[in-house]
Amino acid sequence: MNWFGESYERYDFSMFSASHISVLAFVIFLICFLYKYKERVQLTGLRKVEVGTAVFLLLIEAVYHIWMIVNGNWYTSHAIPLELCSISLFLGVFLLFTEKKIVYEILLFTGLLGASQALITPELKYDFPHFRFFHFFIVHIFVFSIPLYFTWVKGFRPTMYSIVKLMIFLNVLMPFVMIVNKLTGGNYMYLSRKPESASLLDLLGPYPWYIASLELLAFSLSIVIWLLLRKREAAEPVEKNFRRRA
């Protein structure tokens, strides 16, 4: 079976295998590089690169759906782009095209929280060099790195209101996804059951209580992200403060 086929026996993926560790190492290198050289990147005209990246992400996602159709694996129970990372992918594309602050505010949390979980504990059957391996990790690496790029390079910053917008977004989205799950027999956003592979959800209790635990965890981790990436006021010189009081 070739690298674009459906059968995964030749490409059976194992968590924390050499290929998986290599991807994680690349992600760490990419994030460190982006942070260390953010000032240099700021001086480079990257608007065409941003738009090109958005187009590339749309193309690779389209190829993924073609792959499922060709191999007779496109079903409404799993192929509709309603997983959190799929939604984050389209948010990232929209952000790259439009640079809208509200899109950044939601993607910062959904991208970092969702994609980090997927990168560390991927629900994936296909190992290197299968197409699905490349698609899965390319998409999640971009979903994870786009909000960091907009934070460090473009100067976007979250506020406490960003967390409020995120929670409103998730709670408006969840009932719709639950209805789709009911109609299709799917498990989008893991709102019907936990993933088959090991994941963070295993620590959050049984169904349906883990959903409430997950929402509380998302809120808590979003506060951590806000504390780490929020805009900090520059400290005023002591002499200036002294003169103001005088």
mmCIF file with all atom_site columns, C-alpha atoms in Angstrom, residues 20-238:
data_model
loop_
_atom_site.group_PDB
_atom_site.id
_atom_site.type_symbol
_atom_site.label_atom_id
_atom_site.label_alt_id
_atom_site.label_comp_id
_atom_site.label_asym_id
_atom_site.label_entity_id
_atom_site.label_seq_id
_atom_site.pdbx_PDB_ins_code
_atom_site.Cartn_x
_atom_site.Cartn_y
_atom_site.Cartn_z
_atom_site.occupancy
_atom_site.B_iso_or_equiv
_atom_site.pdbx_formal_charge
_atom_site.auth_seq_id
_atom_site.auth_comp_id
_atom_site.auth_asym_id
_atom_site.auth_atom_id
_atom_site.pdbx_PDB_model_num
ATOM 1   C CA . HIS A 1 20  ? 6.822   11.402 17.263 1.00 0.00 ? 20  HIS A CA 1
ATOM 2   C CA . ILE A 1 21  ? 9.765   12.568 19.391 1.00 0.00 ? 21  ILE A CA 1
ATOM 3   C CA . SER A 1 22  ? 11.318  14.163 16.301 1.00 0.00 ? 22  SER A CA 1
ATOM 4   C CA . VAL A 1 23  ? 8.144   16.166 15.689 1.00 0.00 ? 23  VAL A CA 1
ATOM 5   C CA . LEU A 1 24  ? 8.017   17.329 19.315 1.00 0.00 ? 24  LEU A CA 1
ATOM 6   C CA . ALA A 1 25  ? 11.679  18.335 19.162 1.00 0.00 ? 25  ALA A CA 1
ATOM 7   C CA . PHE A 1 26  ? 10.983  20.326 15.990 1.00 0.00 ? 26  PHE A CA 1
ATOM 8   C CA . VAL A 1 27  ? 8.044   22.106 17.664 1.00 0.00 ? 27  VAL A CA 1
ATOM 9   C CA . ILE A 1 28  ? 10.242  23.096 20.621 1.00 0.00 ? 28  ILE A CA 1
ATOM 10  C CA . PHE A 1 29  ? 12.949  24.347 18.254 1.00 0.00 ? 29  PHE A CA 1
ATOM 11  C CA . LEU A 1 30  ? 10.417  26.306 16.177 1.00 0.00 ? 30  LEU A CA 1
ATOM 12  C CA . ILE A 1 31  ? 8.873   28.029 19.201 1.00 0.00 ? 31  ILE A CA 1
ATOM 13  C CA . CYS A 1 32  ? 12.264  28.887 20.694 1.00 0.00 ? 32  CYS A CA 1
ATOM 14  C CA . PHE A 1 33  ? 13.470  30.228 17.347 1.00 0.00 ? 33  PHE A CA 1
ATOM 15  C CA . LEU A 1 34  ? 10.311  32.310 16.891 1.00 0.00 ? 34  LEU A CA 1
ATOM 16  C CA . TYR A 1 35  ? 10.632  33.828 20.351 1.00 0.00 ? 35  TYR A CA 1
ATOM 17  C CA . LYS A 1 36  ? 14.382  34.469 20.224 1.00 0.00 ? 36  LYS A CA 1
ATOM 18  C CA . TYR A 1 37  ? 14.377  36.104 16.794 1.00 0.00 ? 37  TYR A CA 1
ATOM 19  C CA . LYS A 1 38  ? 10.982  37.834 16.975 1.00 0.00 ? 38  LYS A CA 1
ATOM 20  C CA . GLU A 1 39  ? 12.535  41.303 16.591 1.00 0.00 ? 39  GLU A CA 1
ATOM 21  C CA . ARG A 1 40  ? 14.291  40.276 13.387 1.00 0.00 ? 40  ARG A CA 1
ATOM 22  C CA . VAL A 1 41  ? 11.133  38.676 12.036 1.00 0.00 ? 41  VAL A CA 1
ATOM 23  C CA . GLN A 1 42  ? 9.240   41.911 12.795 1.00 0.00 ? 42  GLN A CA 1
ATOM 24  C CA . LEU A 1 43  ? 11.552  43.778 10.415 1.00 0.00 ? 43  LEU A CA 1
ATOM 25  C CA . THR A 1 44  ? 10.804  41.358 7.583  1.00 0.00 ? 44  THR A CA 1
ATOM 26  C CA . GLY A 1 45  ? 7.829   41.964 5.323  1.00 0.00 ? 45  GLY A CA 1
ATOM 27  C CA . LEU A 1 46  ? 5.885   38.733 5.817  1.00 0.00 ? 46  LEU A CA 1
ATOM 28  C CA . ARG A 1 47  ? 2.408   39.665 4.613  1.00 0.00 ? 47  ARG A CA 1
ATOM 29  C CA . LYS A 1 48  ? 2.746   37.554 1.482  1.00 0.00 ? 48  LYS A CA 1
ATOM 30  C CA . VAL A 1 49  ? 4.079   34.675 3.579  1.00 0.00 ? 49  VAL A CA 1
ATOM 31  C CA . GLU A 1 50  ? 1.089   34.954 5.929  1.00 0.00 ? 50  GLU A CA 1
ATOM 32  C CA . VAL A 1 51  ? -1.394  34.835 3.047  1.00 0.00 ? 51  VAL A CA 1
ATOM 33  C CA . GLY A 1 52  ? 0.575   32.026 1.396  1.00 0.00 ? 52  GLY A CA 1
ATOM 34  C CA . THR A 1 53  ? 0.496   30.051 4.646  1.00 0.00 ? 53  THR A CA 1
ATOM 35  C CA . ALA A 1 54  ? -3.268  30.475 4.859  1.00 0.00 ? 54  ALA A CA 1
ATOM 36  C CA . VAL A 1 55  ? -3.697  29.205 1.304  1.00 0.00 ? 55  VAL A CA 1
ATOM 37  C CA . PHE A 1 56  ? -1.341  26.284 1.994  1.00 0.00 ? 56  PHE A CA 1
ATOM 38  C CA . LEU A 1 57  ? -3.355  25.243 5.072  1.00 0.00 ? 57  LEU A CA 1
ATOM 39  C CA . LEU A 1 58  ? -6.583  25.323 3.075  1.00 0.00 ? 58  LEU A CA 1
ATOM 40  C CA . LEU A 1 59  ? -4.981  23.215 0.345  1.00 0.00 ? 59  LEU A CA 1
ATOM 41  C CA . ILE A 1 60  ? -3.578  20.555 2.659  1.00 0.00 ? 60  ILE A CA 1
ATOM 42  C CA . GLU A 1 61  ? -6.934  20.319 4.438  1.00 0.00 ? 61  GLU A CA 1
ATOM 43  C CA . ALA A 1 62  ? -8.656  19.938 1.055  1.00 0.00 ? 62  ALA A CA 1
ATOM 44  C CA . VAL A 1 63  ? -6.215  17.159 0.109  1.00 0.00 ? 63  VAL A CA 1
ATOM 45  C CA . TYR A 1 64  ? -7.024  15.439 3.406  1.00 0.00 ? 64  TYR A CA 1
ATOM 46  C CA . HIS A 1 65  ? -10.722 15.376 2.536  1.00 0.00 ? 65  HIS A CA 1
ATOM 47  C CA . ILE A 1 66  ? -9.895  14.134 -0.973 1.00 0.00 ? 66  ILE A CA 1
ATOM 48  C CA . TRP A 1 67  ? -7.808  11.374 0.640  1.00 0.00 ? 67  TRP A CA 1
ATOM 49  C CA . MET A 1 68  ? -10.778 10.300 2.761  1.00 0.00 ? 68  MET A CA 1
ATOM 50  C CA . ILE A 1 69  ? -13.101 10.322 -0.256 1.00 0.00 ? 69  ILE A CA 1
ATOM 51  C CA . VAL A 1 70  ? -10.675 8.369  -2.454 1.00 0.00 ? 70  VAL A CA 1
ATOM 52  C CA . ASN A 1 71  ? -10.257 5.723  0.238  1.00 0.00 ? 71  ASN A CA 1
ATOM 53  C CA . GLY A 1 72  ? -13.970 5.522  1.020  1.00 0.00 ? 72  GLY A CA 1
ATOM 54  C CA . ASN A 1 73  ? -13.508 6.935  4.510  1.00 0.00 ? 73  ASN A CA 1
ATOM 55  C CA . TRP A 1 74  ? -15.430 10.231 4.351  1.00 0.00 ? 74  TRP A CA 1
ATOM 56  C CA . TYR A 1 75  ? -18.333 9.889  6.776  1.00 0.00 ? 75  TYR A CA 1
ATOM 57  C CA . THR A 1 76  ? -20.338 12.548 8.563  1.00 0.00 ? 76  THR A CA 1
ATOM 58  C CA . SER A 1 77  ? -19.509 10.829 11.864 1.00 0.00 ? 77  SER A CA 1
ATOM 59  C CA . HIS A 1 78  ? -15.889 12.011 11.706 1.00 0.00 ? 78  HIS A CA 1
ATOM 60  C CA . ALA A 1 79  ? -15.148 14.029 8.554  1.00 0.00 ? 79  ALA A CA 1
ATOM 61  C CA . ILE A 1 80  ? -17.029 17.262 9.285  1.00 0.00 ? 80  ILE A CA 1
ATOM 62  C CA . PRO A 1 81  ? -14.464 19.856 10.492 1.00 0.00 ? 81  PRO A CA 1
ATOM 63  C CA . LEU A 1 82  ? -15.976 20.262 13.948 1.00 0.00 ? 82  LEU A CA 1
ATOM 64  C CA . GLU A 1 83  ? -13.092 19.058 16.093 1.00 0.00 ? 83  GLU A CA 1
ATOM 65  C CA . LEU A 1 84  ? -11.600 21.858 18.163 1.00 0.00 ? 84  LEU A CA 1
ATOM 66  C CA . CYS A 1 85  ? -8.328  21.709 16.223 1.00 0.00 ? 85  CYS A CA 1
ATOM 67  C CA . SER A 1 86  ? -10.189 21.746 12.890 1.00 0.00 ? 86  SER A CA 1
ATOM 68  C CA . ILE A 1 87  ? -12.108 24.813 14.035 1.00 0.00 ? 87  ILE A CA 1
ATOM 69  C CA . SER A 1 88  ? -8.824  26.333 15.215 1.00 0.00 ? 88  SER A CA 1
ATOM 70  C CA . LEU A 1 89  ? -7.305  25.634 11.798 1.00 0.00 ? 89  LEU A CA 1
ATOM 71  C CA . PHE A 1 90  ? -9.976  27.716 10.077 1.00 0.00 ? 90  PHE A CA 1
ATOM 72  C CA . LEU A 1 91  ? -9.679  30.388 12.749 1.00 0.00 ? 91  LEU A CA 1
ATOM 73  C CA . GLY A 1 92  ? -5.946  30.478 12.016 1.00 0.00 ? 92  GLY A CA 1
ATOM 74  C CA . VAL A 1 93  ? -6.562  30.787 8.283  1.00 0.00 ? 93  VAL A CA 1
ATOM 75  C CA . PHE A 1 94  ? -9.067  33.586 8.882  1.00 0.00 ? 94  PHE A CA 1
ATOM 76  C CA . LEU A 1 95  ? -6.624  35.340 11.210 1.00 0.00 ? 95  LEU A CA 1
ATOM 77  C CA . LEU A 1 96  ? -3.816  35.138 8.647  1.00 0.00 ? 96  LEU A CA 1
ATOM 78  C CA . PHE A 1 97  ? -6.098  36.642 6.003  1.00 0.00 ? 97  PHE A CA 1
ATOM 79  C CA . THR A 1 98  ? -7.751  39.355 8.099  1.00 0.00 ? 98  THR A CA 1
ATOM 80  C CA . GLU A 1 99  ? -5.604  39.983 11.232 1.00 0.00 ? 99  GLU A CA 1
ATOM 81  C CA . LYS A 1 100 ? -8.806  40.379 13.282 1.00 0.00 ? 100 LYS A CA 1
ATOM 82  C CA . LYS A 1 101 ? -8.123  40.785 17.012 1.00 0.00 ? 101 LYS A CA 1
ATOM 83  C CA . ILE A 1 102 ? -11.211 38.871 18.140 1.00 0.00 ? 102 ILE A CA 1
ATOM 84  C CA . VAL A 1 103 ? -10.153 35.857 16.073 1.00 0.00 ? 103 VAL A CA 1
ATOM 85  C CA . TYR A 1 104 ? -6.711  36.003 17.697 1.00 0.00 ? 104 TYR A CA 1
ATOM 86  C CA . GLU A 1 105 ? -8.286  36.154 21.159 1.00 0.00 ? 105 GLU A CA 1
ATOM 87  C CA . ILE A 1 106 ? -10.164 32.886 20.608 1.00 0.00 ? 106 ILE A CA 1
ATOM 88  C CA . LEU A 1 107 ? -7.444  31.097 18.628 1.00 0.00 ? 107 LEU A CA 1
ATOM 89  C CA . LEU A 1 108 ? -4.793  31.878 21.241 1.00 0.00 ? 108 LEU A CA 1
ATOM 90  C CA . PHE A 1 109 ? -6.559  29.606 23.716 1.00 0.00 ? 109 PHE A CA 1
ATOM 91  C CA . THR A 1 110 ? -8.155  26.996 21.442 1.00 0.00 ? 110 THR A CA 1
ATOM 92  C CA . GLY A 1 111 ? -4.947  26.672 19.434 1.00 0.00 ? 111 GLY A CA 1
ATOM 93  C CA . LEU A 1 112 ? -2.490  26.437 22.304 1.00 0.00 ? 112 LEU A CA 1
ATOM 94  C CA . LEU A 1 113 ? -4.656  24.193 24.481 1.00 0.00 ? 113 LEU A CA 1
ATOM 95  C CA . GLY A 1 114 ? -6.089  21.955 21.770 1.00 0.00 ? 114 GLY A CA 1
ATOM 96  C CA . ALA A 1 115 ? -3.029  21.570 19.565 1.00 0.00 ? 115 ALA A CA 1
ATOM 97  C CA . SER A 1 116 ? -0.649  20.966 22.490 1.00 0.00 ? 116 SER A CA 1
ATOM 98  C CA . GLN A 1 117 ? -2.870  18.083 23.631 1.00 0.00 ? 117 GLN A CA 1
ATOM 99  C CA . ALA A 1 118 ? -2.966  16.684 20.077 1.00 0.00 ? 118 ALA A CA 1
ATOM 100 C CA . LEU A 1 119 ? 0.797   17.015 19.584 1.00 0.00 ? 119 LEU A CA 1
ATOM 101 C CA . ILE A 1 120 ? 1.702   15.334 22.871 1.00 0.00 ? 120 ILE A CA 1
ATOM 102 C CA . THR A 1 121 ? -0.952  12.582 22.762 1.00 0.00 ? 121 THR A CA 1
ATOM 103 C CA . PRO A 1 122 ? -1.949  12.295 19.082 1.00 0.00 ? 122 PRO A CA 1
ATOM 104 C CA . GLU A 1 123 ? -4.974  10.203 18.137 1.00 0.00 ? 123 GLU A CA 1
ATOM 105 C CA . LEU A 1 124 ? -3.294  8.958  14.972 1.00 0.00 ? 124 LEU A CA 1
ATOM 106 C CA . LYS A 1 125 ? -2.907  5.619  13.198 1.00 0.00 ? 125 LYS A CA 1
ATOM 107 C CA . TYR A 1 126 ? -0.436  6.539  10.468 1.00 0.00 ? 126 TYR A CA 1
ATOM 108 C CA . ASP A 1 127 ? 3.277   6.920  11.051 1.00 0.00 ? 127 ASP A CA 1
ATOM 109 C CA . PHE A 1 128 ? 5.990   8.546  8.906  1.00 0.00 ? 128 PHE A CA 1
ATOM 110 C CA . PRO A 1 129 ? 6.076   8.810  5.891  1.00 0.00 ? 129 PRO A CA 1
ATOM 111 C CA . HIS A 1 130 ? 2.326   8.394  5.305  1.00 0.00 ? 130 HIS A CA 1
ATOM 112 C CA . PHE A 1 131 ? 0.403   11.436 4.037  1.00 0.00 ? 131 PHE A CA 1
ATOM 113 C CA . ARG A 1 132 ? -1.859  11.446 7.098  1.00 0.00 ? 132 ARG A CA 1
ATOM 114 C CA . PHE A 1 133 ? 1.193   11.699 9.388  1.00 0.00 ? 133 PHE A CA 1
ATOM 115 C CA . PHE A 1 134 ? 2.335   14.837 7.586  1.00 0.00 ? 134 PHE A CA 1
ATOM 116 C CA . HIS A 1 135 ? -1.162  16.309 7.445  1.00 0.00 ? 135 HIS A CA 1
ATOM 117 C CA . PHE A 1 136 ? -1.835  15.730 11.147 1.00 0.00 ? 136 PHE A CA 1
ATOM 118 C CA . PHE A 1 137 ? 1.372   17.233 12.439 1.00 0.00 ? 137 PHE A CA 1
ATOM 119 C CA . ILE A 1 138 ? 1.656   20.076 9.920  1.00 0.00 ? 138 ILE A CA 1
ATOM 120 C CA . VAL A 1 139 ? -1.864  21.258 10.763 1.00 0.00 ? 139 VAL A CA 1
ATOM 121 C CA . HIS A 1 140 ? -1.368  21.034 14.519 1.00 0.00 ? 140 HIS A CA 1
ATOM 122 C CA . ILE A 1 141 ? 2.053   22.690 14.431 1.00 0.00 ? 141 ILE A CA 1
ATOM 123 C CA . PHE A 1 142 ? 0.580   25.651 12.559 1.00 0.00 ? 142 PHE A CA 1
ATOM 124 C CA . VAL A 1 143 ? -2.472  25.804 14.843 1.00 0.00 ? 143 VAL A CA 1
ATOM 125 C CA . PHE A 1 144 ? -0.091  25.944 17.802 1.00 0.00 ? 144 PHE A CA 1
ATOM 126 C CA . SER A 1 145 ? 2.393   28.411 16.326 1.00 0.00 ? 145 SER A CA 1
ATOM 127 C CA . ILE A 1 146 ? 0.119   30.933 14.536 1.00 0.00 ? 146 ILE A CA 1
ATOM 128 C CA . PRO A 1 147 ? -1.222  32.535 17.758 1.00 0.00 ? 147 PRO A CA 1
ATOM 129 C CA . LEU A 1 148 ? 2.318   32.687 19.168 1.00 0.00 ? 148 LEU A CA 1
ATOM 130 C CA . TYR A 1 149 ? 3.497   34.350 15.965 1.00 0.00 ? 149 TYR A CA 1
ATOM 131 C CA . PHE A 1 150 ? 0.743   36.964 16.278 1.00 0.00 ? 150 PHE A CA 1
ATOM 132 C CA . THR A 1 151 ? 1.660   37.474 19.933 1.00 0.00 ? 151 THR A CA 1
ATOM 133 C CA . TRP A 1 152 ? 5.428   37.808 19.656 1.00 0.00 ? 152 TRP A CA 1
ATOM 134 C CA . VAL A 1 153 ? 5.866   39.153 16.129 1.00 0.00 ? 153 VAL A CA 1
ATOM 135 C CA . LYS A 1 154 ? 2.633   41.035 15.374 1.00 0.00 ? 154 LYS A CA 1
ATOM 136 C CA . GLY A 1 155 ? 2.241   42.446 18.892 1.00 0.00 ? 155 GLY A CA 1
ATOM 137 C CA . PHE A 1 156 ? -1.232  41.095 19.662 1.00 0.00 ? 156 PHE A CA 1
ATOM 138 C CA . ARG A 1 157 ? -1.920  40.501 23.365 1.00 0.00 ? 157 ARG A CA 1
ATOM 139 C CA . PRO A 1 158 ? -4.780  38.848 25.275 1.00 0.00 ? 158 PRO A CA 1
ATOM 140 C CA . THR A 1 159 ? -6.788  40.517 28.012 1.00 0.00 ? 159 THR A CA 1
ATOM 141 C CA . MET A 1 160 ? -9.087  39.135 30.698 1.00 0.00 ? 160 MET A CA 1
ATOM 142 C CA . TYR A 1 161 ? -11.962 39.880 28.326 1.00 0.00 ? 161 TYR A CA 1
ATOM 143 C CA . SER A 1 162 ? -10.322 37.496 25.847 1.00 0.00 ? 162 SER A CA 1
ATOM 144 C CA . ILE A 1 163 ? -11.040 34.644 28.254 1.00 0.00 ? 163 ILE A CA 1
ATOM 145 C CA . VAL A 1 164 ? -14.663 35.755 28.525 1.00 0.00 ? 164 VAL A CA 1
ATOM 146 C CA . LYS A 1 165 ? -14.947 35.734 24.719 1.00 0.00 ? 165 LYS A CA 1
ATOM 147 C CA . LEU A 1 166 ? -13.412 32.260 24.613 1.00 0.00 ? 166 LEU A CA 1
ATOM 148 C CA . MET A 1 167 ? -15.880 30.831 27.127 1.00 0.00 ? 167 MET A CA 1
ATOM 149 C CA . ILE A 1 168 ? -18.821 32.401 25.293 1.00 0.00 ? 168 ILE A CA 1
ATOM 150 C CA . PHE A 1 169 ? -17.524 30.966 22.011 1.00 0.00 ? 169 PHE A CA 1
ATOM 151 C CA . LEU A 1 170 ? -17.137 27.457 23.466 1.00 0.00 ? 170 LEU A CA 1
ATOM 152 C CA . ASN A 1 171 ? -20.515 27.443 25.194 1.00 0.00 ? 171 ASN A CA 1
ATOM 153 C CA . VAL A 1 172 ? -22.293 28.643 22.064 1.00 0.00 ? 172 VAL A CA 1
ATOM 154 C CA . LEU A 1 173 ? -20.434 26.047 19.988 1.00 0.00 ? 173 LEU A CA 1
ATOM 155 C CA . MET A 1 174 ? -20.915 23.014 22.258 1.00 0.00 ? 174 MET A CA 1
ATOM 156 C CA . PRO A 1 175 ? -24.723 22.603 21.969 1.00 0.00 ? 175 PRO A CA 1
ATOM 157 C CA . PHE A 1 176 ? -24.451 22.763 18.180 1.00 0.00 ? 176 PHE A CA 1
ATOM 158 C CA . VAL A 1 177 ? -21.685 20.126 18.167 1.00 0.00 ? 177 VAL A CA 1
ATOM 159 C CA . MET A 1 178 ? -23.701 17.908 20.525 1.00 0.00 ? 178 MET A CA 1
ATOM 160 C CA . ILE A 1 179 ? -26.637 18.025 18.101 1.00 0.00 ? 179 ILE A CA 1
ATOM 161 C CA . VAL A 1 180 ? -24.349 17.070 15.203 1.00 0.00 ? 180 VAL A CA 1
ATOM 162 C CA . ASN A 1 181 ? -22.930 14.211 17.301 1.00 0.00 ? 181 ASN A CA 1
ATOM 163 C CA . LYS A 1 182 ? -26.461 12.983 18.018 1.00 0.00 ? 182 LYS A CA 1
ATOM 164 C CA . LEU A 1 183 ? -27.468 13.097 14.348 1.00 0.00 ? 183 LEU A CA 1
ATOM 165 C CA . THR A 1 184 ? -24.287 11.539 12.942 1.00 0.00 ? 184 THR A CA 1
ATOM 166 C CA . GLY A 1 185 ? -23.162 9.219  15.726 1.00 0.00 ? 185 GLY A CA 1
ATOM 167 C CA . GLY A 1 186 ? -19.930 11.200 15.859 1.00 0.00 ? 186 GLY A CA 1
ATOM 168 C CA . ASN A 1 187 ? -17.744 12.271 18.740 1.00 0.00 ? 187 ASN A CA 1
ATOM 169 C CA . TYR A 1 188 ? -16.717 15.776 17.708 1.00 0.00 ? 188 TYR A CA 1
ATOM 170 C CA . MET A 1 189 ? -14.825 17.662 20.414 1.00 0.00 ? 189 MET A CA 1
ATOM 171 C CA . TYR A 1 190 ? -15.085 14.418 22.473 1.00 0.00 ? 190 TYR A CA 1
ATOM 172 C CA . LEU A 1 191 ? -18.512 15.510 23.692 1.00 0.00 ? 191 LEU A CA 1
ATOM 173 C CA . SER A 1 192 ? -19.972 11.989 23.305 1.00 0.00 ? 192 SER A CA 1
ATOM 174 C CA . ARG A 1 193 ? -17.153 9.884  24.768 1.00 0.00 ? 193 ARG A CA 1
ATOM 175 C CA . LYS A 1 194 ? -13.442 9.968  25.514 1.00 0.00 ? 194 LYS A CA 1
ATOM 176 C CA . PRO A 1 195 ? -10.876 9.236  22.763 1.00 0.00 ? 195 PRO A CA 1
ATOM 177 C CA . GLU A 1 196 ? -9.728  5.633  22.426 1.00 0.00 ? 196 GLU A CA 1
ATOM 178 C CA . SER A 1 197 ? -6.073  6.532  22.913 1.00 0.00 ? 197 SER A CA 1
ATOM 179 C CA . ALA A 1 198 ? -4.620  7.831  26.170 1.00 0.00 ? 198 ALA A CA 1
ATOM 180 C CA . SER A 1 199 ? -5.358  11.500 26.762 1.00 0.00 ? 199 SER A CA 1
ATOM 181 C CA . LEU A 1 200 ? -5.786  14.158 29.400 1.00 0.00 ? 200 LEU A CA 1
ATOM 182 C CA . LEU A 1 201 ? -9.507  13.366 29.511 1.00 0.00 ? 201 LEU A CA 1
ATOM 183 C CA . ASP A 1 202 ? -8.711  10.112 31.295 1.00 0.00 ? 202 ASP A CA 1
ATOM 184 C CA . LEU A 1 203 ? -7.928  12.179 34.384 1.00 0.00 ? 203 LEU A CA 1
ATOM 185 C CA . LEU A 1 204 ? -11.145 14.230 34.342 1.00 0.00 ? 204 LEU A CA 1
ATOM 186 C CA . GLY A 1 205 ? -13.737 11.693 35.431 1.00 0.00 ? 205 GLY A CA 1
ATOM 187 C CA . PRO A 1 206 ? -16.409 9.646  33.631 1.00 0.00 ? 206 PRO A CA 1
ATOM 188 C CA . TYR A 1 207 ? -18.893 10.815 30.991 1.00 0.00 ? 207 TYR A CA 1
ATOM 189 C CA . PRO A 1 208 ? -20.559 13.314 31.104 1.00 0.00 ? 208 PRO A CA 1
ATOM 190 C CA . TRP A 1 209 ? -18.827 14.842 34.107 1.00 0.00 ? 209 TRP A CA 1
ATOM 191 C CA . TYR A 1 210 ? -15.494 15.140 32.312 1.00 0.00 ? 210 TYR A CA 1
ATOM 192 C CA . ILE A 1 211 ? -17.095 17.752 30.031 1.00 0.00 ? 211 ILE A CA 1
ATOM 193 C CA . ALA A 1 212 ? -17.685 20.090 32.974 1.00 0.00 ? 212 ALA A CA 1
ATOM 194 C CA . SER A 1 213 ? -14.199 19.284 34.282 1.00 0.00 ? 213 SER A CA 1
ATOM 195 C CA . LEU A 1 214 ? -12.750 20.011 30.854 1.00 0.00 ? 214 LEU A CA 1
ATOM 196 C CA . GLU A 1 215 ? -14.490 23.380 30.688 1.00 0.00 ? 215 GLU A CA 1
ATOM 197 C CA . LEU A 1 216 ? -13.194 24.301 34.137 1.00 0.00 ? 216 LEU A CA 1
ATOM 198 C CA . LEU A 1 217 ? -9.716  23.162 33.129 1.00 0.00 ? 217 LEU A CA 1
ATOM 199 C CA . ALA A 1 218 ? -9.897  25.200 29.907 1.00 0.00 ? 218 ALA A CA 1
ATOM 200 C CA . PHE A 1 219 ? -10.863 28.271 31.932 1.00 0.00 ? 219 PHE A CA 1
ATOM 201 C CA . SER A 1 220 ? -8.014  27.712 34.415 1.00 0.00 ? 220 SER A CA 1
ATOM 202 C CA . LEU A 1 221 ? -5.386  27.087 31.733 1.00 0.00 ? 221 LEU A CA 1
ATOM 203 C CA . SER A 1 222 ? -6.615  30.115 29.784 1.00 0.00 ? 222 SER A CA 1
ATOM 204 C CA . ILE A 1 223 ? -5.879  32.265 32.826 1.00 0.00 ? 223 ILE A CA 1
ATOM 205 C CA . VAL A 1 224 ? -2.353  30.814 32.888 1.00 0.00 ? 224 VAL A CA 1
ATOM 206 C CA . ILE A 1 225 ? -1.901  31.632 29.188 1.00 0.00 ? 225 ILE A CA 1
ATOM 207 C CA . TRP A 1 226 ? -3.196  35.160 29.786 1.00 0.00 ? 226 TRP A CA 1
ATOM 208 C CA . LEU A 1 227 ? -0.777  35.657 32.682 1.00 0.00 ? 227 LEU A CA 1
ATOM 209 C CA . LEU A 1 228 ? 2.144   34.492 30.543 1.00 0.00 ? 228 LEU A CA 1
ATOM 210 C CA . LEU A 1 229 ? 1.308   36.414 27.367 1.00 0.00 ? 229 LEU A CA 1
ATOM 211 C CA . ARG A 1 230 ? -0.582  39.503 28.536 1.00 0.00 ? 230 ARG A CA 1
ATOM 212 C CA . LYS A 1 231 ? 0.766   42.963 27.867 1.00 0.00 ? 231 LYS A CA 1
ATOM 213 C CA . ARG A 1 232 ? 2.890   44.146 30.769 1.00 0.00 ? 232 ARG A CA 1
ATOM 214 C CA . GLU A 1 233 ? 3.146   47.776 31.752 1.00 0.00 ? 233 GLU A CA 1
ATOM 215 C CA . ALA A 1 234 ? 6.662   49.135 31.483 1.00 0.00 ? 234 ALA A CA 1
ATOM 216 C CA . ALA A 1 235 ? 8.039   49.987 34.913 1.00 0.00 ? 235 ALA A CA 1
ATOM 217 C CA . GLU A 1 236 ? 8.461   53.746 35.378 1.00 0.00 ? 236 GLU A CA 1
ATOM 218 C CA . PRO A 1 237 ? 11.812  55.036 36.655 1.00 0.00 ? 237 PRO A CA 1
ATOM 219 C CA . VAL A 1 238 ? 11.964  55.553 40.418 1.00 0.00 ? 238 VAL A CA 1
#
